[in-house]
CSV table of N, CA and C in Angstrom, one decimal:
chain,number,residue,atom,x,y,z
Y,1,UNK,N,-77.2,13.8,6.3
Y,1,UNK,CA,-76.6,14.7,5.4
Y,1,UNK,C,-75.2,14.2,5.1
Y,2,UNK,N,-74.7,14.3,3.9
Y,2,UNK,CA,-73.4,13.9,3.5
Y,2,UNK,C,-72.4,15.1,3.7
Y,3,UNK,N,-71.2,14.7,3.9
Y,3,UNK,CA,-70.2,15.8,4.0
Y,3,UNK,C,-69.5,15.8,2.6
Y,4,UNK,N,-69.4,17.0,2.0
Y,4,UNK,CA,-68.7,17.2,0.8
Y,4,UNK,C,-67.7,18.2,1.1
Y,5,UNK,N,-66.4,17.8,1.1
Y,5,UNK,CA,-65.4,18.9,1.4
Y,5,UNK,C,-65.2,19.9,0.3
Y,6,UNK,N,-64.8,21.1,0.7
Y,6,UNK,CA,-64.6,22.1,-0.3
Y,6,UNK,C,-63.2,21.8,-1.0
Y,7,UNK,N,-63.1,22.1,-2.3
Y,7,UNK,CA,-61.8,21.8,-3.0
Y,7,UNK,C,-60.9,23.0,-2.8
Y,8,UNK,N,-60.1,22.9,-1.7
Y,8,UNK,CA,-59.2,23.9,-1.3
Y,8,UNK,C,-57.9,23.9,-2.1
Y,9,UNK,N,-57.6,22.9,-2.8
Y,9,UNK,CA,-56.3,22.6,-3.4
Y,9,UNK,C,-56.4,21.9,-4.7
Y,10,UNK,N,-56.1,22.6,-5.8
Y,10,UNK,CA,-56.4,22.0,-7.1
Y,10,UNK,C,-55.2,22.3,-8.0
Y,11,UNK,N,-54.7,21.3,-8.7
Y,11,UNK,CA,-53.7,21.6,-9.8
Y,11,UNK,C,-54.5,21.9,-11.1
Y,12,UNK,N,-54.3,23.1,-11.6
Y,12,UNK,CA,-54.9,23.6,-12.7
Y,12,UNK,C,-54.2,23.1,-14.0
Y,13,UNK,N,-52.9,23.0,-14.0
Y,13,UNK,CA,-52.2,22.5,-15.1
Y,13,UNK,C,-50.8,22.0,-14.7
Y,14,UNK,N,-50.3,21.1,-15.5
Y,14,UNK,CA,-48.9,20.7,-15.4
Y,14,UNK,C,-48.2,21.2,-16.6
Y,15,UNK,N,-47.2,22.1,-16.4
Y,15,UNK,CA,-46.7,22.9,-17.5
Y,15,UNK,C,-45.4,22.3,-18.1
Y,16,UNK,N,-44.5,21.8,-17.2
Y,16,UNK,CA,-43.3,21.2,-17.8
Y,16,UNK,C,-42.7,20.2,-16.8
Y,17,UNK,N,-41.9,19.3,-17.4
Y,17,UNK,CA,-41.2,18.3,-16.7
Y,17,UNK,C,-39.9,18.0,-17.4
Y,18,UNK,N,-38.9,17.9,-16.6
Y,18,UNK,CA,-37.6,17.6,-17.2
Y,18,UNK,C,-36.5,17.3,-16.2
Y,19,UNK,N,-35.6,16.5,-16.7
Y,19,UNK,CA,-34.4,16.1,-15.8
Y,19,UNK,C,-33.2,16.7,-16.4
Y,20,UNK,N,-32.3,17.2,-15.6
Y,20,UNK,CA,-31.1,17.9,-16.0
Y,20,UNK,C,-29.9,17.2,-15.3
Y,21,UNK,N,-28.8,17.1,-16.1
Y,21,UNK,CA,-27.5,16.6,-15.5
Y,21,UNK,C,-26.4,17.7,-15.8
Y,22,UNK,N,-25.9,18.3,-14.8
Y,22,UNK,CA,-25.0,19.4,-15.1
Y,22,UNK,C,-23.6,19.1,-14.4
Y,23,UNK,N,-22.5,19.7,-14.9
Y,23,UNK,CA,-21.2,19.6,-14.3
Y,23,UNK,C,-21.0,20.7,-13.3
Y,24,UNK,N,-19.7,20.7,-12.8
Y,24,UNK,CA,-19.4,21.7,-11.8
Y,24,UNK,C,-19.4,23.1,-12.2
Y,25,UNK,N,-19.5,23.4,-13.4
Y,25,UNK,CA,-19.4,24.8,-13.9
Y,25,UNK,C,-20.8,25.4,-14.2
Y,26,UNK,N,-21.9,24.6,-13.9
Y,26,UNK,CA,-23.3,25.0,-14.3
Y,26,UNK,C,-23.7,26.2,-13.5
Y,27,UNK,N,-24.3,27.2,-14.2
Y,27,UNK,CA,-24.9,28.4,-13.6
Y,27,UNK,C,-26.1,28.8,-14.4
Y,28,UNK,N,-27.3,29.0,-13.8
Y,28,UNK,CA,-28.5,29.5,-14.4
Y,28,UNK,C,-28.7,30.9,-13.9
Y,29,UNK,N,-28.8,31.9,-14.7
Y,29,UNK,CA,-28.9,33.3,-14.3
Y,29,UNK,C,-30.2,33.6,-13.6
Y,30,UNK,N,-31.2,32.9,-13.8
Y,30,UNK,CA,-32.4,33.1,-13.1
Y,30,UNK,C,-33.7,33.5,-13.9
Y,31,UNK,N,-34.8,33.4,-13.3
Y,31,UNK,CA,-36.1,33.7,-14.0
Y,31,UNK,C,-37.1,33.8,-12.9
Y,32,UNK,N,-38.2,34.4,-13.4
Y,32,UNK,CA,-39.5,34.3,-12.6
Y,32,UNK,C,-40.6,34.1,-13.6
Y,33,UNK,N,-41.7,33.5,-13.2
Y,33,UNK,CA,-42.8,33.2,-14.0
Y,33,UNK,C,-44.1,33.0,-13.2
Y,34,UNK,N,-45.2,32.9,-13.9
Y,34,UNK,CA,-46.5,33.0,-13.2
Y,34,UNK,C,-47.0,31.7,-12.8
Y,35,UNK,N,-46.1,30.6,-12.5
Y,35,UNK,CA,-46.6,29.3,-12.0
Y,35,UNK,C,-45.6,28.8,-11.0
Y,36,UNK,N,-46.0,27.7,-10.4
Y,36,UNK,CA,-45.1,27.1,-9.4
Y,36,UNK,C,-44.1,26.2,-10.0
Y,37,UNK,N,-42.9,26.0,-9.4
Y,37,UNK,CA,-41.9,25.2,-9.9
Y,37,UNK,C,-41.3,24.4,-8.8
Y,38,UNK,N,-41.1,23.1,-9.0
Y,38,UNK,CA,-40.4,22.3,-7.9
Y,38,UNK,C,-39.1,21.8,-8.5
Y,39,UNK,N,-38.0,22.0,-7.8
Y,39,UNK,CA,-36.7,21.6,-8.2
Y,39,UNK,C,-36.3,20.4,-7.1
Y,40,UNK,N,-36.1,19.3,-7.6
Y,40,UNK,CA,-35.7,18.1,-6.8
Y,40,UNK,C,-34.3,17.7,-7.1
Y,41,UNK,N,-33.4,17.6,-6.2
Y,41,UNK,CA,-32.1,17.1,-6.4
Y,41,UNK,C,-32.0,15.7,-6.2
Y,42,UNK,N,-31.7,15.0,-7.3
Y,42,UNK,CA,-31.7,13.5,-7.3
Y,42,UNK,C,-30.3,13.0,-6.9
Y,43,UNK,N,-29.2,13.8,-7.3
Y,43,UNK,CA,-27.8,13.3,-7.1
Y,43,UNK,C,-27.0,14.6,-7.1
Y,44,UNK,N,-26.1,14.7,-6.1
Y,44,UNK,CA,-25.2,15.8,-6.0
Y,44,UNK,C,-25.7,16.9,-5.2
Y,45,UNK,N,-25.3,18.1,-5.5
Y,45,UNK,CA,-25.7,19.3,-4.8
Y,45,UNK,C,-26.0,20.4,-5.7
Y,46,UNK,N,-26.9,21.3,-5.3
Y,46,UNK,CA,-27.3,22.5,-6.0
Y,46,UNK,C,-27.5,23.6,-5.1
Y,47,UNK,N,-27.0,24.8,-5.5
Y,47,UNK,CA,-27.2,26.0,-4.6
Y,47,UNK,C,-28.4,26.8,-5.3
Y,48,UNK,N,-29.3,27.2,-4.5
Y,48,UNK,CA,-30.5,27.8,-5.0
Y,48,UNK,C,-30.7,29.1,-4.4
Y,49,UNK,N,-30.9,30.2,-5.1
Y,49,UNK,CA,-31.3,31.5,-4.6
Y,49,UNK,C,-32.7,31.9,-5.0
Y,50,UNK,N,-33.5,32.2,-4.0
Y,50,UNK,CA,-34.8,32.8,-4.3
Y,50,UNK,C,-35.0,34.1,-3.6
Y,51,UNK,N,-35.2,35.1,-4.3
Y,51,UNK,CA,-35.2,36.5,-3.8
Y,51,UNK,C,-33.9,36.7,-3.0
Y,52,UNK,N,-34.0,36.9,-1.6
Y,52,UNK,CA,-32.8,37.1,-0.8
Y,52,UNK,C,-32.3,35.9,-0.2
Y,53,UNK,N,-32.9,34.8,-0.2
Y,53,UNK,CA,-32.6,33.5,0.4
Y,53,UNK,C,-31.7,32.7,-0.4
Y,54,UNK,N,-30.7,32.0,0.2
Y,54,UNK,CA,-29.8,31.1,-0.5
Y,54,UNK,C,-29.8,29.8,0.2
Y,55,UNK,N,-30.0,28.7,-0.6
Y,55,UNK,CA,-30.1,27.4,0.1
Y,55,UNK,C,-29.1,26.4,-0.7
Y,56,UNK,N,-28.6,25.5,0.1
Y,56,UNK,CA,-27.7,24.4,-0.4
Y,56,UNK,C,-28.6,23.2,-0.4
Y,57,UNK,N,-28.9,22.6,-1.5
Y,57,UNK,CA,-29.7,21.4,-1.6
Y,57,UNK,C,-28.8,20.3,-2.0
Y,58,UNK,N,-29.1,19.1,-1.4
Y,58,UNK,CA,-28.3,17.9,-1.7
Y,58,UNK,C,-29.3,16.8,-2.0
Y,59,UNK,N,-28.8,15.7,-2.4
Y,59,UNK,CA,-29.7,14.5,-2.8
Y,59,UNK,C,-30.8,14.3,-1.9
Y,60,UNK,N,-32.0,14.2,-2.4
Y,60,UNK,CA,-33.2,13.9,-1.7
Y,60,UNK,C,-33.9,15.2,-1.1
Y,61,UNK,N,-33.6,16.3,-1.6
Y,61,UNK,CA,-34.1,17.6,-1.2
Y,61,UNK,C,-34.8,18.3,-2.3
Y,62,UNK,N,-35.8,19.1,-2.0
Y,62,UNK,CA,-36.5,19.8,-3.0
Y,62,UNK,C,-36.9,21.2,-2.5
Y,63,UNK,N,-37.0,22.1,-3.5
Y,63,UNK,CA,-37.5,23.5,-3.2
Y,63,UNK,C,-38.6,23.8,-4.1
Y,64,UNK,N,-39.6,24.6,-3.7
Y,64,UNK,CA,-40.7,25.1,-4.5
Y,64,UNK,C,-40.6,26.6,-4.7
Y,65,UNK,N,-40.7,27.0,-5.9
Y,65,UNK,CA,-40.6,28.5,-6.2
Y,65,UNK,C,-42.1,28.9,-6.5
Y,66,UNK,N,-42.6,29.8,-5.7
Y,66,UNK,CA,-43.9,30.4,-5.9
Y,66,UNK,C,-44.0,31.2,-7.2
Y,67,UNK,N,-45.2,31.4,-7.7
Y,67,UNK,CA,-45.3,32.3,-8.9
Y,67,UNK,C,-44.7,33.7,-8.7
Y,68,UNK,N,-44.0,34.2,-9.7
Y,68,UNK,CA,-43.3,35.5,-9.7
Y,68,UNK,C,-42.2,35.6,-8.7
Y,69,UNK,N,-41.8,34.5,-8.2
Y,69,UNK,CA,-40.6,34.5,-7.3
Y,69,UNK,C,-39.3,34.4,-8.1
Y,70,UNK,N,-38.4,35.4,-8.1
Y,70,UNK,CA,-37.2,35.3,-8.8
Y,70,UNK,C,-36.3,34.1,-8.2
Y,71,UNK,N,-35.8,33.3,-9.0
Y,71,UNK,CA,-34.9,32.3,-8.5
Y,71,UNK,C,-33.8,31.9,-9.6
Y,72,UNK,N,-32.7,31.5,-9.0
Y,72,UNK,CA,-31.6,31.1,-9.9
Y,72,UNK,C,-30.8,30.0,-9.1
Y,73,UNK,N,-30.1,29.1,-9.9
Y,73,UNK,CA,-29.3,28.1,-9.2
Y,73,UNK,C,-28.0,27.8,-9.9
Y,74,UNK,N,-27.1,27.2,-9.2
Y,74,UNK,CA,-25.7,26.9,-9.7
Y,74,UNK,C,-25.1,25.7,-9.0
Y,75,UNK,N,-24.2,25.1,-9.6
Y,75,UNK,CA,-23.4,24.0,-9.0
Y,75,UNK,C,-22.2,24.5,-8.4
Y,76,UNK,N,-21.8,24.0,-7.2
Y,76,UNK,CA,-20.5,24.4,-6.7
Y,76,UNK,C,-19.3,23.8,-7.5
Y,77,UNK,N,-18.3,24.6,-7.6
Y,77,UNK,CA,-17.2,24.2,-8.5
Y,77,UNK,C,-16.5,23.0,-7.9
Y,78,UNK,N,-16.6,22.8,-6.6
Y,78,UNK,CA,-15.9,21.7,-6.0
Y,78,UNK,C,-16.7,20.4,-5.9
Y,79,UNK,N,-18.0,20.4,-6.4
Y,79,UNK,CA,-18.8,19.3,-6.3
Y,79,UNK,C,-18.9,18.5,-7.7
Y,80,UNK,N,-19.2,17.2,-7.6
Y,80,UNK,CA,-19.4,16.5,-8.9
Y,80,UNK,C,-20.7,17.0,-9.6
Y,81,UNK,N,-21.0,16.3,-10.6
Y,81,UNK,CA,-22.2,16.6,-11.5
Y,81,UNK,C,-23.5,16.6,-10.6
Y,82,UNK,N,-24.4,17.4,-11.0
Y,82,UNK,CA,-25.7,17.5,-10.3
Y,82,UNK,C,-26.8,17.0,-11.3
Y,83,UNK,N,-27.7,16.2,-10.7
Y,83,UNK,CA,-28.8,15.7,-11.5
Y,83,UNK,C,-30.0,16.2,-10.7
Y,84,UNK,N,-30.9,16.9,-11.4
Y,84,UNK,CA,-32.1,17.4,-10.8
Y,84,UNK,C,-33.3,17.3,-11.7
Y,85,UNK,N,-34.5,17.2,-11.1
Y,85,UNK,CA,-35.7,17.1,-11.8
Y,85,UNK,C,-36.6,18.3,-11.5
Y,86,UNK,N,-37.3,18.8,-12.6
Y,86,UNK,CA,-38.1,20.0,-12.4
Y,86,UNK,C,-39.5,19.6,-12.9
Y,87,UNK,N,-40.5,20.0,-12.1
Y,87,UNK,CA,-41.9,20.0,-12.5
Y,87,UNK,C,-42.5,21.3,-12.2
Y,88,UNK,N,-43.1,21.9,-13.3
Y,88,UNK,CA,-43.8,23.2,-13.0
Y,88,UNK,C,-45.3,23.0,-13.2
Y,89,UNK,N,-46.1,23.8,-12.5
Y,89,UNK,CA,-47.5,23.6,-12.5
Y,89,UNK,C,-48.3,24.8,-11.9
Y,90,UNK,N,-49.5,24.9,-12.3
Y,90,UNK,CA,-50.4,25.9,-11.8
Y,90,UNK,C,-51.2,25.3,-10.6
Y,91,UNK,N,-51.2,26.0,-9.5
Y,91,UNK,CA,-51.9,25.6,-8.3
Y,91,UNK,C,-53.0,26.5,-7.9
Y,92,UNK,N,-54.2,26.1,-7.8
Y,92,UNK,CA,-55.3,27.0,-7.3
Y,92,UNK,C,-55.6,26.6,-5.9
Y,93,UNK,N,-55.3,27.5,-4.9
Y,93,UNK,CA,-55.5,27.2,-3.5
Y,93,UNK,C,-55.8,28.5,-2.8
Y,94,UNK,N,-56.7,28.4,-1.8
Y,94,UNK,CA,-56.8,29.4,-0.8
Y,94,UNK,C,-56.4,28.9,0.6
Y,95,UNK,N,-55.9,27.7,0.6
Y,95,UNK,CA,-55.5,27.1,1.8
Y,95,UNK,C,-54.0,27.5,2.2
Y,96,UNK,N,-53.8,27.8,3.5
Y,96,UNK,CA,-52.5,28.2,3.9
Y,96,UNK,C,-51.6,27.0,3.8
Y,97,UNK,N,-50.3,27.2,3.4
Y,97,UNK,CA,-49.4,26.1,3.3
Y,97,UNK,C,-48.0,26.7,3.3
Y,98,UNK,N,-47.0,25.8,3.4
Y,98,UNK,CA,-45.6,26.2,3.6
Y,98,UNK,C,-44.8,25.8,2.4
Y,99,UNK,N,-45.3,25.6,1.2
Y,99,UNK,CA,-44.5,25.2,0.1
Y,99,UNK,C,-43.4,26.1,-0.3
Y,100,UNK,N,-43.6,27.4,-0.1
Y,100,UNK,CA,-42.5,28.4,-0.5
Y,100,UNK,C,-41.7,28.9,0.6
Y,101,UNK,N,-41.6,28.1,1.6
Y,101,UNK,CA,-40.9,28.5,2.9
Y,101,UNK,C,-39.5,27.8,3.1
Y,102,UNK,N,-38.9,27.2,2.1
Y,102,UNK,CA,-37.6,26.7,2.4
Y,102,UNK,C,-37.4,25.4,1.6
Y,103,UNK,N,-36.5,24.6,2.2
Y,103,UNK,CA,-36.0,23.3,1.5
Y,103,UNK,C,-36.8,22.1,2.2
Y,104,UNK,N,-37.3,21.2,1.4
Y,104,UNK,CA,-37.9,20.1,2.0
Y,104,UNK,C,-37.2,18.8,1.8
Y,105,UNK,N,-37.3,17.9,2.7
Y,105,UNK,CA,-36.7,16.6,2.6
Y,105,UNK,C,-37.7,15.7,1.9
Y,106,UNK,N,-37.2,15.1,0.7
Y,106,UNK,CA,-38.1,14.2,0.0
Y,106,UNK,C,-37.4,12.8,0.0
Y,107,UNK,N,-37.6,12.1,1.1
Y,107,UNK,CA,-37.0,10.8,1.3
Y,107,UNK,C,-38.1,9.8,1.7
Y,108,UNK,N,-37.7,8.5,1.7
Y,108,UNK,CA,-38.6,7.5,2.1
Y,108,UNK,C,-39.8,7.5,1.3
Y,109,UNK,N,-41.0,7.5,1.9
Y,109,UNK,CA,-42.3,7.4,1.2
Y,109,UNK,C,-42.5,8.6,0.3
Y,110,UNK,N,-42.1,9.8,0.6
Y,110,UNK,CA,-42.2,10.9,-0.3
Y,110,UNK,C,-41.4,10.8,-1.5
Y,111,UNK,N,-40.2,10.2,-1.4
Y,111,UNK,CA,-39.3,10.0,-2.6
Y,111,UNK,C,-40.0,9.0,-3.5
Y,112,UNK,N,-40.6,7.9,-3.0
Y,112,UNK,CA,-41.2,6.9,-3.8
Y,112,UNK,C,-42.4,7.6,-4.5
Y,113,UNK,N,-43.2,8.4,-3.8
Y,113,UNK,CA,-44.3,9.1,-4.4
Y,113,UNK,C,-43.9,10.0,-5.5
Y,114,UNK,N,-42.8,10.7,-5.3
Y,114,UNK,CA,-42.3,11.6,-6.3
Y,114,UNK,C,-41.9,10.8,-7.5
Y,115,UNK,N,-41.1,9.7,-7.4
Y,115,UNK,CA,-40.7,8.9,-8.5
Y,115,UNK,C,-41.9,8.4,-9.3
Y,116,UNK,N,-42.9,7.9,-8.6
Y,116,UNK,CA,-44.1,7.4,-9.2
Y,116,UNK,C,-44.8,8.5,-10.0
Y,117,UNK,N,-44.9,9.7,-9.4
Y,117,UNK,CA,-45.5,10.8,-10.0
Y,117,UNK,C,-44.8,11.3,-11.3
Y,118,UNK,N,-43.4,11.3,-11.2
Y,118,UNK,CA,-42.7,11.7,-12.3
Y,118,UNK,C,-42.8,10.7,-13.5
Y,119,UNK,N,-42.9,9.4,-13.2
Y,119,UNK,CA,-43.1,8.4,-14.2
Y,119,UNK,C,-44.4,8.5,-14.8
Y,120,UNK,N,-45.4,8.8,-14.0
Y,120,UNK,CA,-46.8,9.0,-14.4
Y,120,UNK,C,-46.9,10.1,-15.4
Y,121,UNK,N,-46.4,11.2,-15.1
Y,121,UNK,CA,-46.4,12.4,-15.9
Y,121,UNK,C,-45.6,12.1,-17.3
Y,122,UNK,N,-44.5,11.5,-17.2
Y,122,UNK,CA,-43.7,11.2,-18.4
Y,122,UNK,C,-44.5,10.2,-19.3
Y,123,UNK,N,-45.3,9.3,-18.8
Y,123,UNK,CA,-46.0,8.3,-19.5
Y,123,UNK,C,-47.3,8.9,-20.0
Y,124,UNK,N,-47.9,9.9,-19.4
Y,124,UNK,CA,-49.2,10.4,-19.7
Y,124,UNK,C,-49.2,11.5,-20.7
Y,125,UNK,N,-48.1,12.2,-20.9
Y,125,UNK,CA,-48.0,13.4,-21.7
Y,125,UNK,C,-46.9,13.4,-22.7
Y,126,UNK,N,-47.0,14.0,-23.8
Y,126,UNK,CA,-45.8,14.3,-24.7
Y,126,UNK,C,-45.0,15.4,-23.9
Y,127,UNK,N,-43.7,15.3,-24.0
Y,127,UNK,CA,-42.9,16.3,-23.3
Y,127,UNK,C,-41.5,16.3,-23.9
Y,128,UNK,N,-41.0,17.5,-24.1
Y,128,UNK,CA,-39.6,17.7,-24.3
Y,128,UNK,C,-39.2,18.5,-23.1
Y,129,UNK,N,-39.7,19.6,-23.0
Y,129,UNK,CA,-39.7,20.4,-21.7
Y,129,UNK,C,-41.2,20.6,-21.3
Y,130,UNK,N,-42.0,21.2,-22.2
Y,130,UNK,CA,-43.3,21.5,-21.9
Y,130,UNK,C,-44.2,20.3,-22.2
Y,131,UNK,N,-45.2,20.1,-21.4
Y,131,UNK,CA,-46.1,19.0,-21.6
Y,131,UNK,C,-47.3,19.3,-22.5
Y,132,UNK,N,-47.8,18.3,-23.3
Y,132,UNK,CA,-48.9,18.5,-24.1
Y,132,UNK,C,-49.6,17.1,-24.2
Y,133,UNK,N,-50.9,17.2,-24.7
Y,133,UNK,CA,-51.7,16.0,-24.8
Y,133,UNK,C,-51.0,15.0,-25.6
Y,134,UNK,N,-50.9,13.7,-25.2
Y,134,UNK,CA,-50.5,12.6,-25.9
Y,134,UNK,C,-51.5,12.0,-26.7
Y,135,UNK,N,-51.3,11.8,-28.0
Y,135,UNK,CA,-52.4,11.3,-28.9
Y,135,UNK,C,-52.7,9.9,-28.4
Y,136,UNK,N,-54.0,9.5,-28.4
Y,136,UNK,CA,-54.6,8.3,-28.1
Y,136,UNK,C,-54.3,7.9,-26.6
Y,137,UNK,N,-54.1,8.9,-25.8
Y,137,UNK,CA,-53.9,8.5,-24.3
Y,137,UNK,C,-55.2,8.5,-23.6
Y,138,UNK,N,-55.2,7.7,-22.6
Y,138,UNK,CA,-56.5,7.6,-21.8
Y,138,UNK,C,-56.6,8.8,-20.9
Y,139,UNK,N,-57.8,9.4,-20.9
Y,139,UNK,CA,-58.0,10.5,-20.0
Y,139,UNK,C,-57.7,10.1,-18.5
Y,140,UNK,N,-57.9,8.8,-18.2
Y,140,UNK,CA,-57.6,8.3,-16.8
Y,140,UNK,C,-56.2,8.5,-16.4
Y,141,UNK,N,-55.3,8.4,-17.4
Y,141,UNK,CA,-53.8,8.5,-17.2
Y,141,UNK,C,-53.5,10.1,-16.8
Y,142,UNK,N,-54.2,10.9,-17.6
Y,142,UNK,CA,-53.9,12.4,-17.4
Y,142,UNK,C,-54.5,12.8,-16.0
Y,143,UNK,N,-55.7,12.3,-15.7
Y,143,UNK,CA,-56.3,12.7,-14.4
Y,143,UNK,C,-55.5,12.1,-13.3
Y,144,UNK,N,-55.1,10.9,-13.5
Y,144,UNK,CA,-54.2,10.3,-12.4
Y,144,UNK,C,-53.0,11.1,-12.2
Y,145,UNK,N,-52.3,11.6,-13.2
Y,145,UNK,CA,-51.1,12.4,-13.1
Y,145,UNK,C,-51.4,13.7,-12.2
Y,146,UNK,N,-52.5,14.3,-12.5
Y,146,UNK,CA,-52.9,15.6,-11.8
Y,146,UNK,C,-53.2,15.2,-10.3
Y,147,UNK,N,-54.0,14.1,-10.1
Y,147,UNK,CA,-54.3,13.7,-8.7
Y,147,UNK,C,-53.1,13.3,-7.9
Y,148,UNK,N,-52.2,12.6,-8.6
Y,148,UNK,CA,-50.9,12.2,-7.9
Y,148,UNK,C,-50.1,13.4,-7.6
Y,149,UNK,N,-50.0,14.5,-8.4
Y,149,UNK,CA,-49.3,15.7,-8.0
Y,149,UNK,C,-50.0,16.4,-6.9
Y,150,UNK,N,-51.3,16.5,-6.9
Y,150,UNK,CA,-52.0,17.0,-5.7
Y,150,UNK,C,-51.7,16.2,-4.4
Y,151,UNK,N,-51.8,14.9,-4.5
Y,151,UNK,CA,-51.5,14.0,-3.4
Y,151,UNK,C,-50.1,14.2,-2.8
Y,152,UNK,N,-49.2,14.2,-3.8
Y,152,UNK,CA,-47.7,14.4,-3.4
Y,152,UNK,C,-47.6,15.8,-2.7
Y,153,UNK,N,-48.1,16.8,-3.3
Y,153,UNK,CA,-47.9,18.2,-2.6
Y,153,UNK,C,-48.6,18.2,-1.2
Y,154,UNK,N,-49.8,17.6,-1.2
Y,154,UNK,CA,-50.5,17.6,0.2
Y,154,UNK,C,-49.7,16.8,1.2
Y,155,UNK,N,-49.0,15.7,0.7
Y,155,UNK,CA,-48.2,14.9,1.6
Y,155,UNK,C,-46.9,15.7,2.0
Y,156,UNK,N,-46.4,16.5,1.1
Y,156,UNK,CA,-45.2,17.3,1.5
Y,156,UNK,C,-45.6,18.3,2.5
Y,157,UNK,N,-46.7,18.9,2.4
Y,157,UNK,CA,-47.2,19.9,3.3
Y,157,UNK,C,-47.5,19.3,4.7
Y,158,UNK,N,-48.1,18.2,4.7
Y,158,UNK,CA,-48.5,17.5,6.0
Y,158,UNK,C,-47.4,16.8,6.7
Y,159,UNK,N,-46.4,16.2,5.9
Y,159,UNK,CA,-45.4,15.3,6.5
Y,159,UNK,C,-44.0,15.9,6.6
Y,160,UNK,N,-43.7,17.0,6.0
Y,160,UNK,CA,-42.4,17.5,5.9
Y,160,UNK,C,-42.3,19.0,6.3
Y,161,UNK,N,-41.6,19.4,7.2
Y,161,UNK,CA,-41.4,20.8,7.6
Y,161,UNK,C,-40.3,21.4,6.7
Y,162,UNK,N,-40.3,22.5,6.2
Y,162,UNK,CA,-39.2,23.1,5.5
Y,162,UNK,C,-38.1,23.3,6.4
Y,163,UNK,N,-36.9,23.1,5.8
Y,163,UNK,CA,-35.6,23.2,6.5
Y,163,UNK,C,-35.0,24.4,5.9
Y,164,UNK,N,-34.5,25.3,6.7
Y,164,UNK,CA,-33.8,26.5,6.2
Y,164,UNK,C,-32.3,26.3,6.2
Y,165,UNK,N,-31.8,25.8,5.1
Y,165,UNK,CA,-30.4,25.5,4.9
Y,165,UNK,C,-29.8,26.7,4.1
Y,166,UNK,N,-29.1,27.5,4.8
Y,166,UNK,CA,-28.5,28.7,4.1
Y,166,UNK,C,-27.1,28.5,3.8
Y,167,UNK,N,-26.7,29.0,2.6
Y,167,UNK,CA,-25.3,29.0,2.2
Y,167,UNK,C,-24.9,30.4,2.1
Y,168,UNK,N,-23.9,30.8,2.8
Y,168,UNK,CA,-23.5,32.3,2.8
Y,168,UNK,C,-22.7,32.7,1.7
Y,169,UNK,N,-22.2,31.7,0.9
Y,169,UNK,CA,-21.2,32.0,-0.1
Y,169,UNK,C,-21.9,32.3,-1.4
Y,170,UNK,N,-22.0,33.5,-1.9
Y,170,UNK,CA,-22.5,33.9,-3.2
Y,170,UNK,C,-21.5,33.8,-4.3
Y,171,UNK,N,-21.7,33.3,-5.4
Y,171,UNK,CA,-20.7,33.4,-6.5
Y,171,UNK,C,-20.7,34.8,-7.1
Y,172,UNK,N,-20.2,35.7,-6.5
Y,172,UNK,CA,-20.3,37.1,-7.0
Y,172,UNK,C,-19.7,37.2,-8.4
Y,173,UNK,N,-18.7,36.5,-8.8
Y,173,UNK,CA,-18.2,36.6,-10.2
Y,173,UNK,C,-19.2,36.2,-11.2
Y,174,UNK,N,-20.2,35.5,-10.8
Y,174,UNK,CA,-21.2,35.0,-11.9
Y,174,UNK,C,-22.3,36.0,-12.0
Y,175,UNK,N,-22.4,37.1,-11.3
Y,175,UNK,CA,-23.5,38.0,-11.5
Y,175,UNK,C,-23.2,39.1,-12.5
Y,176,UNK,N,-22.0,39.0,-13.2
Y,176,UNK,CA,-21.7,40.1,-14.1
Y,176,UNK,C,-22.6,40.0,-15.3
């Protein structure tokens, strides 16, 4: 008898991909939406609030926002420009995982996997912010992007424990 594993973890869609470069005065008031979102800090620092938790992310760190989780982020006024990459996606899983439990270190092999994934998505789809089918693109390239995202996320889950890096300073003046 052959063993056929159940598909516990499947990317249903890749919704958006983009890179942002912001200065010291950047502030995003926040949002919530019905899909997952990964924010990866490539350079600089970024303060992220999700629900009641506040995290300080620096280069090589990422955070995952679960569907319908309110989140916002801002740059510290004392830090240089921040460069971060965002990928949003729909994930179908009944497997227990820790993706929405804090900040993850994405360094070494994980950083290489992420960069390869980001390039694959950029090359496989039309994108400004939201992705769409690229005319005359090979279906293999699209499937590969989805499988690379699944593999990257599974690697994060299995190789990296979330770090709870709290920043107690809220920019109260920005909530008006």
